[in-house]
Amino acid sequence: MCTIVLREVVRDRAQAAPGRLGSAADTGQGCPWAARAFGLGRTLAYELARRRGFPCEVHRIGCLYRVNTSDLLRTPA
């Protein structure tokens, strides 16, 4: 239930600012935030990101893992 609600919130925010979705201004969110959208825990999310097995594309920037909001929305539930 919580997973569905979080994905709906992300989708609603993306629709409120359509010009930002998929643009350079879409800086994305951290791995734990995106993991909640898939019903995953923090530790598993980082493990999947390291192994390149996260449900959507994860970008590594220095020591940070980021997920673009547009990638999150395009991933099937």
mmCIF file of C-alpha atoms in Angstrom:
data_model
loop_
_atom_site.group_PDB
_atom_site.id
_atom_site.type_symbol
_atom_site.label_atom_id
_atom_site.label_comp_id
_atom_site.label_asym_id
_atom_site.label_seq_id
_atom_site.Cartn_x
_atom_site.Cartn_y
_atom_site.Cartn_z
ATOM 1 C CA MET A 1 0.000 0.000 0.000
ATOM 2 C CA CYS A 2 2.729 2.464 0.988
ATOM 3 C CA THR A 3 4.667 1.697 -2.201
ATOM 4 C CA ILE A 4 1.684 2.569 -4.373
ATOM 5 C CA VAL A 5 1.044 5.800 -2.471
ATOM 6 C CA LEU A 6 4.680 6.923 -2.795
ATOM 7 C CA ARG A 7 4.715 6.266 -6.543
ATOM 8 C CA GLU A 8 1.463 8.239 -6.893
ATOM 9 C CA VAL A 9 3.000 11.165 -4.994
ATOM 10 C CA VAL A 10 6.040 11.098 -7.298
ATOM 11 C CA ARG A 11 3.782 10.954 -10.355
ATOM 12 C CA ASP A 12 1.624 13.847 -9.067
ATOM 13 C CA ARG A 13 4.669 16.031 -8.418
ATOM 14 C CA ALA A 14 6.041 15.250 -11.867
ATOM 15 C CA GLN A 15 2.736 16.243 -13.463
ATOM 16 C CA ALA A 16 2.706 19.488 -11.489
ATOM 17 C CA ALA A 17 6.054 20.473 -13.039
ATOM 18 C CA PRO A 18 6.091 18.826 -16.488
ATOM 19 C CA GLY A 19 8.958 20.946 -17.814
ATOM 20 C CA ARG A 20 11.327 19.509 -15.222
ATOM 21 C CA LEU A 21 10.640 15.845 -15.865
ATOM 22 C CA GLY A 22 13.557 14.272 -17.705
ATOM 23 C CA SER A 23 15.464 17.526 -18.019
ATOM 24 C CA ALA A 24 18.840 18.491 -16.607
ATOM 25 C CA ALA A 25 16.961 20.092 -13.702
ATOM 26 C CA ASP A 26 15.684 16.636 -12.705
ATOM 27 C CA THR A 27 18.456 15.979 -10.210
ATOM 28 C CA GLY A 28 16.743 12.908 -8.833
ATOM 29 C CA GLN A 29 16.650 11.389 -5.406
ATOM 30 C CA GLY A 30 18.851 9.241 -3.252
ATOM 31 C CA CYS A 31 18.836 5.476 -3.359
ATOM 32 C CA PRO A 32 16.861 4.976 -0.092
ATOM 33 C CA TRP A 33 14.118 7.344 -1.268
ATOM 34 C CA ALA A 34 13.763 5.507 -4.567
ATOM 35 C CA ALA A 35 13.894 2.156 -2.786
ATOM 36 C CA ARG A 36 10.756 3.014 -0.833
ATOM 37 C CA ALA A 37 8.906 3.402 -4.143
ATOM 38 C CA PHE A 38 9.703 -0.261 -4.838
ATOM 39 C CA GLY A 39 9.092 -1.477 -1.302
ATOM 40 C CA LEU A 40 12.795 -2.142 -0.675
ATOM 41 C CA GLY A 41 14.834 -1.444 2.436
ATOM 42 C CA ARG A 42 17.849 0.865 2.560
ATOM 43 C CA THR A 43 20.494 -1.858 2.861
ATOM 44 C CA LEU A 44 19.065 -3.948 0.027
ATOM 45 C CA ALA A 45 18.758 -0.838 -2.158
ATOM 46 C CA TYR A 46 22.459 -0.009 -1.798
ATOM 47 C CA GLU A 47 23.428 -3.640 -2.382
ATOM 48 C CA LEU A 48 21.350 -3.773 -5.582
ATOM 49 C CA ALA A 49 22.786 -0.440 -6.729
ATOM 50 C CA ARG A 50 26.343 -1.741 -6.230
ATOM 51 C CA ARG A 51 25.520 -4.936 -8.156
ATOM 52 C CA ARG A 52 23.615 -3.018 -10.880
ATOM 53 C CA GLY A 53 20.419 -4.876 -10.005
ATOM 54 C CA PHE A 54 18.237 -1.951 -8.879
ATOM 55 C CA PRO A 55 14.780 -1.912 -10.579
ATOM 56 C CA CYS A 56 15.634 1.311 -12.444
ATOM 57 C CA GLU A 57 18.825 3.037 -13.567
ATOM 58 C CA VAL A 58 21.049 4.276 -10.724
ATOM 59 C CA HIS A 59 23.711 6.935 -11.326
ATOM 60 C CA ARG A 60 26.822 6.962 -9.174
ATOM 61 C CA ILE A 61 28.159 10.457 -8.548
ATOM 62 C CA GLY A 62 31.249 10.255 -6.378
ATOM 63 C CA CYS A 63 30.125 8.332 -3.314
ATOM 64 C CA LEU A 64 26.416 9.076 -3.922
ATOM 65 C CA TYR A 65 23.847 6.936 -5.686
ATOM 66 C CA ARG A 66 21.102 8.929 -7.431
ATOM 67 C CA VAL A 67 17.933 7.897 -9.258
ATOM 68 C CA ASN A 68 16.301 10.322 -11.692
ATOM 69 C CA THR A 69 12.612 10.856 -11.039
ATOM 70 C CA SER A 70 11.899 10.289 -14.724
ATOM 71 C CA ASP A 71 13.618 6.875 -14.606
ATOM 72 C CA LEU A 72 11.591 5.971 -11.529
ATOM 73 C CA LEU A 73 8.322 6.874 -13.245
ATOM 74 C CA ARG A 74 9.163 4.907 -16.398
ATOM 75 C CA THR A 75 9.873 1.689 -14.489
ATOM 76 C CA PRO A 76 6.863 -0.655 -14.392
ATOM 77 C CA ALA A 77 5.384 -1.239 -10.948
#
